[in-house]
Every structure is written in C-alpha cells, then in structure tokens.
Amino acid sequence: MAGILYLCATPIGNLQDMTFRVLETLKGVDLIAAEDTRNSVKLLNHFEIKTPMTSYHEFNKYEKAETLIAQLKSGKDLALITDAGTPAISDPGEVLVKRAKEEGITVTSLPGACAAITALTLSGLPTRRFVFEGFLPAEKKERRAVLESLKEEERTVILYEAPHHLKGTLRELLENLGDRKITLCRELTKKYEEAPAMNLSEAVSLYEEKEPKGEYVLVISGADPNEKKEAQIRKFEEMTVEEHMQMYLDEGLDKKEAMKKVAADRGVSKRDIYKELLGE
Ligand code: SAM
C-alpha cells in the first residue's frame, strides 16, 4: 500500500506555535522532506525528532518530486516541511502535492502557522475578502501585469517581500496603486514583531530613513469602489461625446448599444446623446 504525504505547518518564528499533531507526525513518518535541511535541523533537534531528513527545494523540486513519489509508492509515509509556515504557500510544496495527487497518493494537510493569514488578521484592514499574491514576480513584464491588475483590485491584498527588495516594492506600489493604506507586518510571532499601519507614502518615507530588517508581509487595502467610479466619471467628462462613442464602437458595440452606454455613463438620456451628435 502506498504511503501518505503529510503537509506539516511549522512555526514562522515562535517555536511554541508548533502543533501537537505536527510533532507526532514528524516523529512517526519514515522521512521528512525539508526546504532547507540546515534550518530545519534546529527545529527537529529542539523537539527531539529523530526522523531522517532529505532536501526538497526550489532547485530540485521537479526531479526530487519523482524520487519522493517513488518512496511514497513503495509504502513510506512522508512529511513535507518548509523553512517556516504552511507548505505549498509561496514555496515548492505545490509541485509535490500536484504530482502526489496525480499518482493517486493520499495527501493530508496539518494546519498551523502561515505568515499571510497571521498578517491579515492583525492588519486592521478588511478580512472578509482578500487576495494573496505571494512575492511579486521578479520578471519585469509579469510584474507590471500583476501591478496593473491590482489597480482595480477591491479586495485586501497580501504580499510577501524580502527586506532587500522592500524599499523598491513600496515605491512601485505607491506609483501604481496610489496612496492606499498598508500594514507592514514584520517579524511575526517573534520578539520584535510589529505591524504598524500607515499610508503607502508614509511607508516610503519611513524606509528612506531606516533600513528594512527581518521578514515582511505587506497587507494593503483594496481599491475604493467609490473612488474608482469617480475617476471613471472624471475620465468620461474629459471626453467629447464623439470620443466617448468611439471608445465603445472600438470595443465592437454597434451604434445603438454605444449610444445607450454613453448615455448611462454621462447620466443623460439617449435622446440627449443623439441631439449632441447631430450638433443640435
Ligand atoms: N510557506 C510560508 C507561509 O506559510 O507563510 C511562506 C514561505 S515564503 C518562502 C517566506 C516569506 O514569508 C518571507 O519572505 C516573508 O515574506 C513571509 N514570512 C515568513 N515568516 C515571517 C514572519 N515571521 N514575519 C513576517 N513575514 C514572514
């Protein structure tokens, strides 16, 4: 019978956040796959876990997944842990889970610490609807596309960021999203945990004066729907009726539909638009 893949969440800074179930599981499985074995050995020593460990990281995630799948198929139980937090969230775990499920292997997830959720809950920003973007892509074009999509995003946005990229990212966020609210969650669950709330412009100024240190989760307020509507109205007001019509005709609408849309956007009747177009 094939073994089970256990996804084990580990603390993100405070060892007391280890769960009993994860502890028992790590002791009981045949093998632990860890993102950084040198880092995880400290965790295993602290909890006196003697289970053998193997590495599973960004640079071997595809080939090593096959080795781990073969071990699972041979009946071994395997636990996956990452550097910190919940496996498969902004780390290579996703690849192994996908392969295991494709091979019909049982996968189970043992919940625990996750930096994104911890940050969201203490951000003071709306938590009912949120979007997790992980790290912004490093590749320029992809990064621009994500930033562009966030301009319209009304849900609270959660981002991960490394300290050496923080200043640049804050500036880019301000440029693209405007002066939204942000909570800078730093060193969560650790001795120097802090989560100051401010505006993006204040965050940019703050880090002009000091060097970012430690791990960060950025929680940013979503776009204000009223502001978006007002910006759109301003845009329409700056257009002539002809330009406004042309915008919809270019989108493929016929003249009648375009006129209906233009009238609705400008809060006037179709008849008014018709008269305006005739120059009356
Ligand atoms: N799988 C992990 C989880 O559950 O959150 C995240 C892994 S990701 C490679 C690492 C990033 O998570 C860091 O760069 C930082 O943005 C965030 N992070 C992890 N621990 C943190 C902490 N204690 N305080 C603030 N951010 C943290």
PDB file of C-alpha atoms and ligand atoms in Angstrom:
ATOM      1  CA  MET A   1       0.000   0.000   0.000  1.00  0.00           C
ATOM      2  CA  ALA A   2       1.245   3.488  -0.810  1.00  0.00           C
ATOM      3  CA  GLY A   3       2.276   5.808   1.999  1.00  0.00           C
ATOM      4  CA  ILE A   4       0.690   9.151   2.887  1.00  0.00           C
ATOM      5  CA  LEU A   5       2.054  12.614   2.202  1.00  0.00           C
ATOM      6  CA  TYR A   6       1.607  14.840   5.264  1.00  0.00           C
ATOM      7  CA  LEU A   7       1.928  18.606   4.722  1.00  0.00           C
ATOM      8  CA  CYS A   8       3.121  19.880   8.073  1.00  0.00           C
ATOM      9  CA  ALA A   9       2.897  23.564   9.001  1.00  0.00           C
ATOM     10  CA  THR A  10       5.782  24.644  11.221  1.00  0.00           C
ATOM     11  CA  PRO A  11       6.273  27.831  13.277  1.00  0.00           C
ATOM     12  CA  ILE A  12       7.132  31.093  11.487  1.00  0.00           C
ATOM     13  CA  GLY A  13       9.351  32.313  14.303  1.00  0.00           C
ATOM     14  CA  ASN A  14       7.955  31.232  17.636  1.00  0.00           C
ATOM     15  CA  LEU A  15       8.612  27.557  18.365  1.00  0.00           C
ATOM     16  CA  GLN A  16       5.625  27.453  20.702  1.00  0.00           C
ATOM     17  CA  ASP A  17       3.424  27.596  17.621  1.00  0.00           C
ATOM     18  CA  MET A  18       4.283  24.000  16.775  1.00  0.00           C
ATOM     19  CA  THR A  19       1.132  21.880  16.908  1.00  0.00           C
ATOM     20  CA  PHE A  20       0.871  18.550  18.770  1.00  0.00           C
ATOM     21  CA  ARG A  21      -0.303  16.805  15.636  1.00  0.00           C
ATOM     22  CA  VAL A  22       2.625  18.050  13.541  1.00  0.00           C
ATOM     23  CA  LEU A  23       5.027  16.998  16.276  1.00  0.00           C
ATOM     24  CA  GLU A  24       3.579  13.464  16.453  1.00  0.00           C
ATOM     25  CA  THR A  25       3.512  13.173  12.683  1.00  0.00           C
ATOM     26  CA  LEU A  26       7.113  14.304  12.224  1.00  0.00           C
ATOM     27  CA  LYS A  27       8.156  11.689  14.787  1.00  0.00           C
ATOM     28  CA  GLY A  28       6.084   8.967  13.172  1.00  0.00           C
ATOM     29  CA  VAL A  29       6.769   9.261   9.430  1.00  0.00           C
ATOM     30  CA  ASP A  30       9.598   7.420   7.622  1.00  0.00           C
ATOM     31  CA  LEU A  31      11.099  10.525   6.042  1.00  0.00           C
ATOM     32  CA  ILE A  32      10.853  14.319   6.269  1.00  0.00           C
ATOM     33  CA  ALA A  33      11.351  16.374   3.112  1.00  0.00           C
ATOM     34  CA  ALA A  34      12.545  19.861   4.120  1.00  0.00           C
ATOM     35  CA  GLU A  35      13.183  23.013   2.119  1.00  0.00           C
ATOM     36  CA  ASP A  36      16.404  23.785   3.971  1.00  0.00           C
ATOM     37  CA  THR A  37      17.710  20.852   5.982  1.00  0.00           C
ATOM     38  CA  ARG A  38      20.270  23.024   7.829  1.00  0.00           C
ATOM     39  CA  ASN A  39      17.494  25.284   9.009  1.00  0.00           C
ATOM     40  CA  SER A  40      15.033  22.507   9.835  1.00  0.00           C
ATOM     41  CA  VAL A  41      17.577  20.506  11.805  1.00  0.00           C
ATOM     42  CA  LYS A  42      17.294  23.177  14.526  1.00  0.00           C
ATOM     43  CA  LEU A  43      13.539  22.611  14.700  1.00  0.00           C
ATOM     44  CA  LEU A  44      13.935  18.826  14.765  1.00  0.00           C
ATOM     45  CA  ASN A  45      16.619  18.985  17.473  1.00  0.00           C
ATOM     46  CA  HIS A  46      14.516  21.321  19.582  1.00  0.00           C
ATOM     47  CA  PHE A  47      11.614  18.865  19.549  1.00  0.00           C
ATOM     48  CA  GLU A  48      13.868  15.770  19.711  1.00  0.00           C
ATOM     49  CA  ILE A  49      12.627  14.451  16.394  1.00  0.00           C
ATOM     50  CA  LYS A  50      14.998  11.775  15.066  1.00  0.00           C
ATOM     51  CA  THR A  51      13.310  11.049  11.718  1.00  0.00           C
ATOM     52  CA  PRO A  52      15.681  11.119   8.702  1.00  0.00           C
ATOM     53  CA  MET A  53      15.512  14.228   6.550  1.00  0.00           C
ATOM     54  CA  THR A  54      16.024  14.880   2.853  1.00  0.00           C
ATOM     55  CA  SER A  55      16.081  18.152   0.945  1.00  0.00           C
ATOM     56  CA  TYR A  56      13.252  19.346  -1.286  1.00  0.00           C
ATOM     57  CA  HIS A  57      13.723  22.884  -2.552  1.00  0.00           C
ATOM     58  CA  GLU A  58      13.190  25.301  -5.459  1.00  0.00           C
ATOM     59  CA  PHE A  59      16.161  23.972  -7.431  1.00  0.00           C
ATOM     60  CA  ASN A  60      15.349  20.235  -7.253  1.00  0.00           C
ATOM     61  CA  LYS A  61      11.563  20.447  -6.983  1.00  0.00           C
ATOM     62  CA  TYR A  62      10.784  18.572 -10.228  1.00  0.00           C
ATOM     63  CA  GLU A  63      13.358  15.727 -10.191  1.00  0.00           C
ATOM     64  CA  LYS A  64      13.200  15.246  -6.448  1.00  0.00           C
ATOM     65  CA  ALA A  65       9.395  15.106  -6.553  1.00  0.00           C
ATOM     66  CA  GLU A  66       9.727  11.926  -8.647  1.00  0.00           C
ATOM     67  CA  THR A  67      12.102  10.329  -6.105  1.00  0.00           C
ATOM     68  CA  LEU A  68       9.731  11.224  -3.267  1.00  0.00           C
ATOM     69  CA  ILE A  69       6.709   9.900  -5.202  1.00  0.00           C
ATOM     70  CA  ALA A  70       8.571   6.581  -5.732  1.00  0.00           C
ATOM     71  CA  GLN A  71       9.220   6.387  -1.986  1.00  0.00           C
ATOM     72  CA  LEU A  72       5.570   7.113  -1.203  1.00  0.00           C
ATOM     73  CA  LYS A  73       4.521   4.412  -3.697  1.00  0.00           C
ATOM     74  CA  SER A  74       6.814   1.928  -2.011  1.00  0.00           C
ATOM     75  CA  GLY A  75       4.786   2.419   1.173  1.00  0.00           C
ATOM     76  CA  LYS A  76       6.787   5.048   3.020  1.00  0.00           C
ATOM     77  CA  ASP A  77       4.995   7.870   4.834  1.00  0.00           C
ATOM     78  CA  LEU A  78       6.454  11.270   4.102  1.00  0.00           C
ATOM     79  CA  ALA A  79       6.143  14.652   5.817  1.00  0.00           C
ATOM     80  CA  LEU A  80       6.809  17.864   3.932  1.00  0.00           C
ATOM     81  CA  ILE A  81       8.005  20.893   5.851  1.00  0.00           C
ATOM     82  CA  THR A  82       9.285  24.178   4.507  1.00  0.00           C
ATOM     83  CA  ASP A  83      11.554  26.798   6.009  1.00  0.00           C
ATOM     84  CA  ALA A  84       8.655  28.113   8.034  1.00  0.00           C
ATOM     85  CA  GLY A  85       4.891  28.169   7.848  1.00  0.00           C
ATOM     86  CA  THR A  86       2.466  26.224   5.724  1.00  0.00           C
ATOM     87  CA  PRO A  87       3.953  24.099   2.934  1.00  0.00           C
ATOM     88  CA  ALA A  88       2.848  24.939  -0.618  1.00  0.00           C
ATOM     89  CA  ILE A  89       2.294  28.635   0.155  1.00  0.00           C
ATOM     90  CA  SER A  90       4.982  30.521  -1.830  1.00  0.00           C
ATOM     91  CA  ASP A  91       7.341  27.555  -1.695  1.00  0.00           C
ATOM     92  CA  PRO A  92       7.986  24.426  -3.816  1.00  0.00           C
ATOM     93  CA  GLY A  93       5.416  22.270  -1.950  1.00  0.00           C
ATOM     94  CA  GLU A  94       2.820  22.911  -4.657  1.00  0.00           C
ATOM     95  CA  VAL A  95       4.737  20.797  -7.195  1.00  0.00           C
ATOM     96  CA  LEU A  96       4.986  17.752  -4.928  1.00  0.00           C
ATOM     97  CA  VAL A  97       1.313  17.942  -3.944  1.00  0.00           C
ATOM     98  CA  LYS A  98       0.250  18.131  -7.581  1.00  0.00           C
ATOM     99  CA  ARG A  99       2.348  15.088  -8.516  1.00  0.00           C
ATOM    100  CA  ALA A 100       1.187  13.091  -5.492  1.00  0.00           C
ATOM    101  CA  LYS A 101      -2.457  13.726  -6.352  1.00  0.00           C
ATOM    102  CA  GLU A 102      -1.846  12.789  -9.984  1.00  0.00           C
ATOM    103  CA  GLU A 103      -0.424   9.475  -8.759  1.00  0.00           C
ATOM    104  CA  GLY A 104      -3.421   8.818  -6.511  1.00  0.00           C
ATOM    105  CA  ILE A 105      -1.374   9.174  -3.330  1.00  0.00           C
ATOM    106  CA  THR A 106      -3.249  10.319  -0.228  1.00  0.00           C
ATOM    107  CA  VAL A 107      -2.266  13.853   0.766  1.00  0.00           C
ATOM    108  CA  THR A 108      -3.319  15.433   4.019  1.00  0.00           C
ATOM    109  CA  SER A 109      -2.572  18.911   5.356  1.00  0.00           C
ATOM    110  CA  LEU A 110      -1.896  19.622   9.035  1.00  0.00           C
ATOM    111  CA  PRO A 111      -2.753  23.272   9.615  1.00  0.00           C
ATOM    112  CA  GLY A 112      -0.654  25.662  11.658  1.00  0.00           C
ATOM    113  CA  ALA A 113       1.231  28.911  11.213  1.00  0.00           C
ATOM    114  CA  CYS A 114       1.000  30.784   7.934  1.00  0.00           C
ATOM    115  CA  ALA A 115       2.580  34.243   7.586  1.00  0.00           C
ATOM    116  CA  ALA A 116      -0.103  35.507   5.178  1.00  0.00           C
ATOM    117  CA  ILE A 117      -3.069  34.711   7.442  1.00  0.00           C
ATOM    118  CA  THR A 118      -1.281  35.852  10.600  1.00  0.00           C
ATOM    119  CA  ALA A 119      -0.553  39.199   8.925  1.00  0.00           C
ATOM    120  CA  LEU A 120      -4.064  39.621   7.548  1.00  0.00           C
ATOM    121  CA  THR A 121      -5.699  39.042  10.918  1.00  0.00           C
ATOM    122  CA  LEU A 122      -3.673  41.742  12.670  1.00  0.00           C
ATOM    123  CA  SER A 123      -3.636  44.220   9.782  1.00  0.00           C
ATOM    124  CA  GLY A 124      -6.784  46.077  10.819  1.00  0.00           C
ATOM    125  CA  LEU A 125      -7.852  46.016   7.155  1.00  0.00           C
ATOM    126  CA  PRO A 126     -10.989  44.274   5.851  1.00  0.00           C
ATOM    127  CA  THR A 127     -10.587  40.490   6.164  1.00  0.00           C
ATOM    128  CA  ARG A 128     -13.848  39.315   4.610  1.00  0.00           C
ATOM    129  CA  ARG A 129     -12.456  39.311   1.081  1.00  0.00           C
ATOM    130  CA  PHE A 130      -8.750  39.206   0.368  1.00  0.00           C
ATOM    131  CA  VAL A 131      -6.287  38.186  -2.315  1.00  0.00           C
ATOM    132  CA  PHE A 132      -2.884  36.612  -1.715  1.00  0.00           C
ATOM    133  CA  GLU A 133      -0.247  37.449  -4.329  1.00  0.00           C
ATOM    134  CA  GLY A 134       2.801  35.935  -2.593  1.00  0.00           C
ATOM    135  CA  PHE A 135       6.012  37.536  -3.877  1.00  0.00           C
ATOM    136  CA  LEU A 136       5.508  39.895  -6.827  1.00  0.00           C
ATOM    137  CA  PRO A 137       7.115  38.348  -9.928  1.00  0.00           C
ATOM    138  CA  ALA A 138      10.746  39.385 -10.477  1.00  0.00           C
ATOM    139  CA  GLU A 139      10.351  39.386 -14.280  1.00  0.00           C
ATOM    140  CA  LYS A 140       9.531  42.972 -15.373  1.00  0.00           C
ATOM    141  CA  LYS A 141       6.638  42.306 -17.755  1.00  0.00           C
ATOM    142  CA  GLU A 142       4.893  39.871 -15.414  1.00  0.00           C
ATOM    143  CA  ARG A 143       5.424  42.245 -12.502  1.00  0.00           C
ATOM    144  CA  ARG A 144       3.885  45.135 -14.418  1.00  0.00           C
ATOM    145  CA  ALA A 145       0.870  42.966 -15.300  1.00  0.00           C
ATOM    146  CA  VAL A 146       0.286  41.999 -11.663  1.00  0.00           C
ATOM    147  CA  LEU A 147       0.622  45.621 -10.509  1.00  0.00           C
ATOM    148  CA  GLU A 148      -1.775  46.680 -13.245  1.00  0.00           C
ATOM    149  CA  SER A 149      -4.339  44.101 -12.134  1.00  0.00           C
ATOM    150  CA  LEU A 150      -4.011  45.293  -8.521  1.00  0.00           C
ATOM    151  CA  LYS A 151      -5.060  48.823  -9.528  1.00  0.00           C
ATOM    152  CA  GLU A 152      -8.631  47.544  -9.886  1.00  0.00           C
ATOM    153  CA  GLU A 153      -8.481  45.028  -7.043  1.00  0.00           C
ATOM    154  CA  GLU A 154     -11.056  45.870  -4.401  1.00  0.00           C
ATOM    155  CA  ARG A 155     -10.129  43.046  -2.009  1.00  0.00           C
ATOM    156  CA  THR A 156      -7.419  43.428   0.634  1.00  0.00           C
ATOM    157  CA  VAL A 157      -4.084  42.429  -0.912  1.00  0.00           C
ATOM    158  CA  ILE A 158      -1.424  40.339   0.857  1.00  0.00           C
ATOM    159  CA  LEU A 159       2.170  40.320  -0.419  1.00  0.00           C
ATOM    160  CA  TYR A 160       5.375  38.683   0.787  1.00  0.00           C
ATOM    161  CA  GLU A 161       8.602  40.655   0.481  1.00  0.00           C
ATOM    162  CA  ALA A 162      12.277  40.193   1.320  1.00  0.00           C
ATOM    163  CA  PRO A 163      13.912  43.068   3.248  1.00  0.00           C
ATOM    164  CA  HIS A 164      16.407  43.947   0.486  1.00  0.00           C
ATOM    165  CA  HIS A 165      13.561  44.494  -2.004  1.00  0.00           C
ATOM    166  CA  LEU A 166      11.190  46.297   0.340  1.00  0.00           C
ATOM    167  CA  LYS A 167      12.047  49.924  -0.474  1.00  0.00           C
ATOM    168  CA  GLY A 168      11.713  49.432  -4.237  1.00  0.00           C
ATOM    169  CA  THR A 169       8.472  47.495  -3.883  1.00  0.00           C
ATOM    170  CA  LEU A 170       6.893  50.155  -1.654  1.00  0.00           C
ATOM    171  CA  ARG A 171       7.747  52.845  -4.224  1.00  0.00           C
ATOM    172  CA  GLU A 172       6.284  50.755  -7.053  1.00  0.00           C
ATOM    173  CA  LEU A 173       3.124  50.081  -5.048  1.00  0.00           C
ATOM    174  CA  LEU A 174       2.669  53.793  -4.365  1.00  0.00           C
ATOM    175  CA  GLU A 175       3.204  54.668  -8.030  1.00  0.00           C
ATOM    176  CA  ASN A 176       0.743  52.053  -9.247  1.00  0.00           C
ATOM    177  CA  LEU A 177      -1.937  51.878  -6.570  1.00  0.00           C
ATOM    178  CA  GLY A 178      -1.894  55.398  -5.188  1.00  0.00           C
ATOM    179  CA  ASP A 179      -1.707  56.278  -1.528  1.00  0.00           C
ATOM    180  CA  ARG A 180      -3.539  53.249  -0.144  1.00  0.00           C
ATOM    181  CA  LYS A 181      -3.436  52.050   3.442  1.00  0.00           C
ATOM    182  CA  ILE A 182      -0.774  49.499   4.286  1.00  0.00           C
ATOM    183  CA  THR A 183       0.090  47.455   7.353  1.00  0.00           C
ATOM    184  CA  LEU A 184       3.749  46.429   7.406  1.00  0.00           C
ATOM    185  CA  CYS A 185       3.840  43.137   9.317  1.00  0.00           C
ATOM    186  CA  ARG A 186       7.384  42.390  10.370  1.00  0.00           C
ATOM    187  CA  GLU A 187       8.955  39.526  12.314  1.00  0.00           C
ATOM    188  CA  LEU A 188       5.590  37.956  13.062  1.00  0.00           C
ATOM    189  CA  THR A 189       5.387  35.809  16.211  1.00  0.00           C
ATOM    190  CA  LYS A 190       8.971  36.816  17.106  1.00  0.00           C
ATOM    191  CA  LYS A 191      10.305  39.036  19.869  1.00  0.00           C
ATOM    192  CA  TYR A 192      10.363  42.162  17.700  1.00  0.00           C
ATOM    193  CA  GLU A 193       7.038  41.602  15.969  1.00  0.00           C
ATOM    194  CA  GLU A 194       5.414  44.811  14.777  1.00  0.00           C
ATOM    195  CA  ALA A 195       2.562  45.706  12.475  1.00  0.00           C
ATOM    196  CA  PRO A 196       2.378  49.486  12.028  1.00  0.00           C
ATOM    197  CA  ALA A 197      -0.470  50.778   9.882  1.00  0.00           C
ATOM    198  CA  MET A 198       0.068  53.807   7.652  1.00  0.00           C
ATOM    199  CA  ASN A 199      -0.360  55.053   4.086  1.00  0.00           C
ATOM    200  CA  LEU A 200       1.942  53.898   1.294  1.00  0.00           C
ATOM    201  CA  SER A 201       3.516  57.364   1.020  1.00  0.00           C
ATOM    202  CA  GLU A 202       4.359  57.249   4.737  1.00  0.00           C
ATOM    203  CA  ALA A 203       5.837  53.779   4.364  1.00  0.00           C
ATOM    204  CA  VAL A 204       8.049  55.024   1.506  1.00  0.00           C
ATOM    205  CA  SER A 205       9.275  57.964   3.646  1.00  0.00           C
ATOM    206  CA  LEU A 206       9.809  55.727   6.674  1.00  0.00           C
ATOM    207  CA  TYR A 207      12.167  53.429   4.793  1.00  0.00           C
ATOM    208  CA  GLU A 208      14.046  56.326   3.277  1.00  0.00           C
ATOM    209  CA  GLU A 209      15.280  56.885   6.825  1.00  0.00           C
ATOM    210  CA  LYS A 210      15.801  53.318   8.024  1.00  0.00           C
ATOM    211  CA  GLU A 211      16.998  50.032   6.571  1.00  0.00           C
ATOM    212  CA  PRO A 212      14.396  47.241   6.385  1.00  0.00           C
ATOM    213  CA  LYS A 213      15.343  44.259   8.531  1.00  0.00           C
ATOM    214  CA  GLY A 214      13.679  40.880   9.008  1.00  0.00           C
ATOM    215  CA  GLU A 215      10.792  39.247   7.191  1.00  0.00           C
ATOM    216  CA  TYR A 216       7.815  41.216   5.938  1.00  0.00           C
ATOM    217  CA  VAL A 217       4.243  40.649   4.917  1.00  0.00           C
ATOM    218  CA  LEU A 218       2.559  43.669   3.348  1.00  0.00           C
ATOM    219  CA  VAL A 219      -1.186  43.962   3.743  1.00  0.00           C
ATOM    220  CA  ILE A 220      -2.671  46.647   1.509  1.00  0.00           C
ATOM    221  CA  SER A 221      -6.211  47.991   1.325  1.00  0.00           C
ATOM    222  CA  GLY A 222      -8.171  47.280  -1.837  1.00  0.00           C
ATOM    223  CA  ALA A 223      -9.221  49.947  -4.340  1.00  0.00           C
ATOM    224  CA  ASP A 224     -12.064  52.113  -3.082  1.00  0.00           C
ATOM    225  CA  PRO A 225     -15.028  51.389  -5.413  1.00  0.00           C
ATOM    226  CA  ASN A 226     -16.378  54.944  -4.969  1.00  0.00           C
ATOM    227  CA  GLU A 227     -13.025  56.461  -5.869  1.00  0.00           C
ATOM    228  CA  LYS A 228     -12.899  54.175  -8.895  1.00  0.00           C
ATOM    229  CA  LYS A 229     -16.351  55.310 -10.007  1.00  0.00           C
ATOM    230  CA  GLU A 230     -15.415  58.969  -9.521  1.00  0.00           C
ATOM    231  CA  ALA A 231     -12.204  58.516 -11.510  1.00  0.00           C
ATOM    232  CA  GLN A 232     -14.200  56.904 -14.298  1.00  0.00           C
ATOM    233  CA  ILE A 233     -16.758  59.724 -14.285  1.00  0.00           C
ATOM    234  CA  ARG A 234     -13.900  62.261 -14.443  1.00  0.00           C
ATOM    235  CA  LYS A 235     -12.454  60.354 -17.404  1.00  0.00           C
ATOM    236  CA  PHE A 236     -15.783  60.413 -19.243  1.00  0.00           C
ATOM    237  CA  GLU A 237     -16.280  64.105 -18.507  1.00  0.00           C
ATOM    238  CA  GLU A 238     -12.942  64.880 -20.105  1.00  0.00           C
ATOM    239  CA  MET A 239     -14.052  63.138 -23.325  1.00  0.00           C
ATOM    240  CA  THR A 240     -16.242  64.693 -26.005  1.00  0.00           C
ATOM    241  CA  VAL A 241     -19.447  62.766 -26.774  1.00  0.00           C
ATOM    242  CA  GLU A 242     -17.861  61.744 -30.108  1.00  0.00           C
ATOM    243  CA  GLU A 243     -14.761  60.349 -28.369  1.00  0.00           C
ATOM    244  CA  HIS A 244     -16.913  58.569 -25.824  1.00  0.00           C
ATOM    245  CA  MET A 245     -18.980  56.972 -28.628  1.00  0.00           C
ATOM    246  CA  GLN A 246     -15.818  55.995 -30.488  1.00  0.00           C
ATOM    247  CA  MET A 247     -14.489  54.211 -27.376  1.00  0.00           C
ATOM    248  CA  TYR A 248     -17.454  51.843 -27.411  1.00  0.00           C
ATOM    249  CA  LEU A 249     -17.524  51.480 -31.201  1.00  0.00           C
ATOM    250  CA  ASP A 250     -13.840  50.444 -30.988  1.00  0.00           C
ATOM    251  CA  GLU A 251     -14.846  47.820 -28.419  1.00  0.00           C
ATOM    252  CA  GLY A 252     -17.149  46.322 -31.078  1.00  0.00           C
ATOM    253  CA  LEU A 253     -20.516  47.668 -29.927  1.00  0.00           C
ATOM    254  CA  ASP A 254     -22.989  48.810 -32.581  1.00  0.00           C
ATOM    255  CA  LYS A 255     -24.125  52.435 -32.729  1.00  0.00           C
ATOM    256  CA  LYS A 256     -27.355  51.862 -30.779  1.00  0.00           C
ATOM    257  CA  GLU A 257     -25.630  49.966 -27.955  1.00  0.00           C
ATOM    258  CA  ALA A 258     -22.792  52.509 -27.830  1.00  0.00           C
ATOM    259  CA  MET A 259     -25.280  55.361 -27.527  1.00  0.00           C
ATOM    260  CA  LYS A 260     -27.077  53.566 -24.679  1.00  0.00           C
ATOM    261  CA  LYS A 261     -23.781  53.080 -22.806  1.00  0.00           C
ATOM    262  CA  VAL A 262     -22.621  56.669 -23.373  1.00  0.00           C
ATOM    263  CA  ALA A 263     -25.953  57.996 -22.112  1.00  0.00           C
ATOM    264  CA  ALA A 264     -25.738  55.814 -18.968  1.00  0.00           C
ATOM    265  CA  ASP A 265     -22.085  56.826 -18.303  1.00  0.00           C
ATOM    266  CA  ARG A 266     -22.961  60.516 -18.578  1.00  0.00           C
ATOM    267  CA  GLY A 267     -26.235  60.264 -16.684  1.00  0.00           C
ATOM    268  CA  VAL A 268     -28.283  61.694 -19.563  1.00  0.00           C
ATOM    269  CA  SER A 269     -30.891  60.287 -21.963  1.00  0.00           C
ATOM    270  CA  LYS A 270     -30.125  58.581 -25.271  1.00  0.00           C
ATOM    271  CA  ARG A 271     -32.039  61.395 -26.927  1.00  0.00           C
ATOM    272  CA  ASP A 272     -29.602  63.950 -25.476  1.00  0.00           C
ATOM    273  CA  ILE A 273     -26.674  62.000 -26.911  1.00  0.00           C
ATOM    274  CA  TYR A 274     -28.400  61.741 -30.260  1.00  0.00           C
ATOM    275  CA  LYS A 275     -29.012  65.505 -30.330  1.00  0.00           C
ATOM    276  CA  GLU A 276     -25.421  66.205 -29.286  1.00  0.00           C
ATOM    277  CA  LEU A 277     -24.121  64.009 -32.119  1.00  0.00           C
ATOM    278  CA  LEU A 278     -26.304  65.827 -34.614  1.00  0.00           C
ATOM    279  CA  GLY A 279     -24.881  69.087 -33.296  1.00  0.00           C
ATOM    280  CA  GLU A 280     -28.215  70.343 -32.091  1.00  0.00           C
TER     281      GLU A 280
HETATM  282  N1  SAM B   1       5.064  28.950   3.500  1.00  0.00           N
HETATM  283  C1  SAM B   1       5.274  30.141   4.265  1.00  0.00           C
HETATM  284  C2  SAM B   1       3.976  30.578   4.939  1.00  0.00           C
HETATM  285  O1  SAM B   1       3.188  29.790   5.344  1.00  0.00           O
HETATM  286  O2  SAM B   1       3.745  31.770   5.075  1.00  0.00           O
HETATM  287  C3  SAM B   1       5.893  31.256   3.453  1.00  0.00           C
HETATM  288  C4  SAM B   1       7.152  30.932   2.767  1.00  0.00           C
HETATM  289  S1  SAM B   1       7.838  32.242   1.886  1.00  0.00           S
HETATM  290  C5  SAM B   1       9.178  31.432   1.108  1.00  0.00           C
HETATM  291  C6  SAM B   1       8.675  33.223   3.055  1.00  0.00           C
HETATM  292  C7  SAM B   1       8.072  34.614   3.216  1.00  0.00           C
HETATM  293  O3  SAM B   1       7.003  34.560   4.162  1.00  0.00           O
HETATM  294  C8  SAM B   1       9.030  35.639   3.780  1.00  0.00           C
HETATM  295  O4  SAM B   1       9.830  36.237   2.778  1.00  0.00           O
HETATM  296  C9  SAM B   1       8.096  36.667   4.401  1.00  0.00           C
HETATM  297  O5  SAM B   1       7.549  37.495   3.422  1.00  0.00           O
HETATM  298  C10 SAM B   1       6.990  35.738   4.929  1.00  0.00           C
HETATM  299  N2  SAM B   1       7.268  35.380   6.327  1.00  0.00           N
HETATM  300  C11 SAM B   1       7.605  34.184   6.806  1.00  0.00           C
HETATM  301  N3  SAM B   1       7.750  34.234   8.151  1.00  0.00           N
HETATM  302  C12 SAM B   1       7.502  35.503   8.526  1.00  0.00           C
HETATM  303  C13 SAM B   1       7.479  36.211   9.766  1.00  0.00           C
HETATM  304  N4  SAM B   1       7.765  35.596  10.906  1.00  0.00           N
HETATM  305  N5  SAM B   1       7.165  37.522   9.754  1.00  0.00           N
HETATM  306  C14 SAM B   1       6.868  38.168   8.603  1.00  0.00           C
HETATM  307  N6  SAM B   1       6.886  37.550   7.409  1.00  0.00           N
HETATM  308  C15 SAM B   1       7.175  36.239   7.365  1.00  0.00           C
END
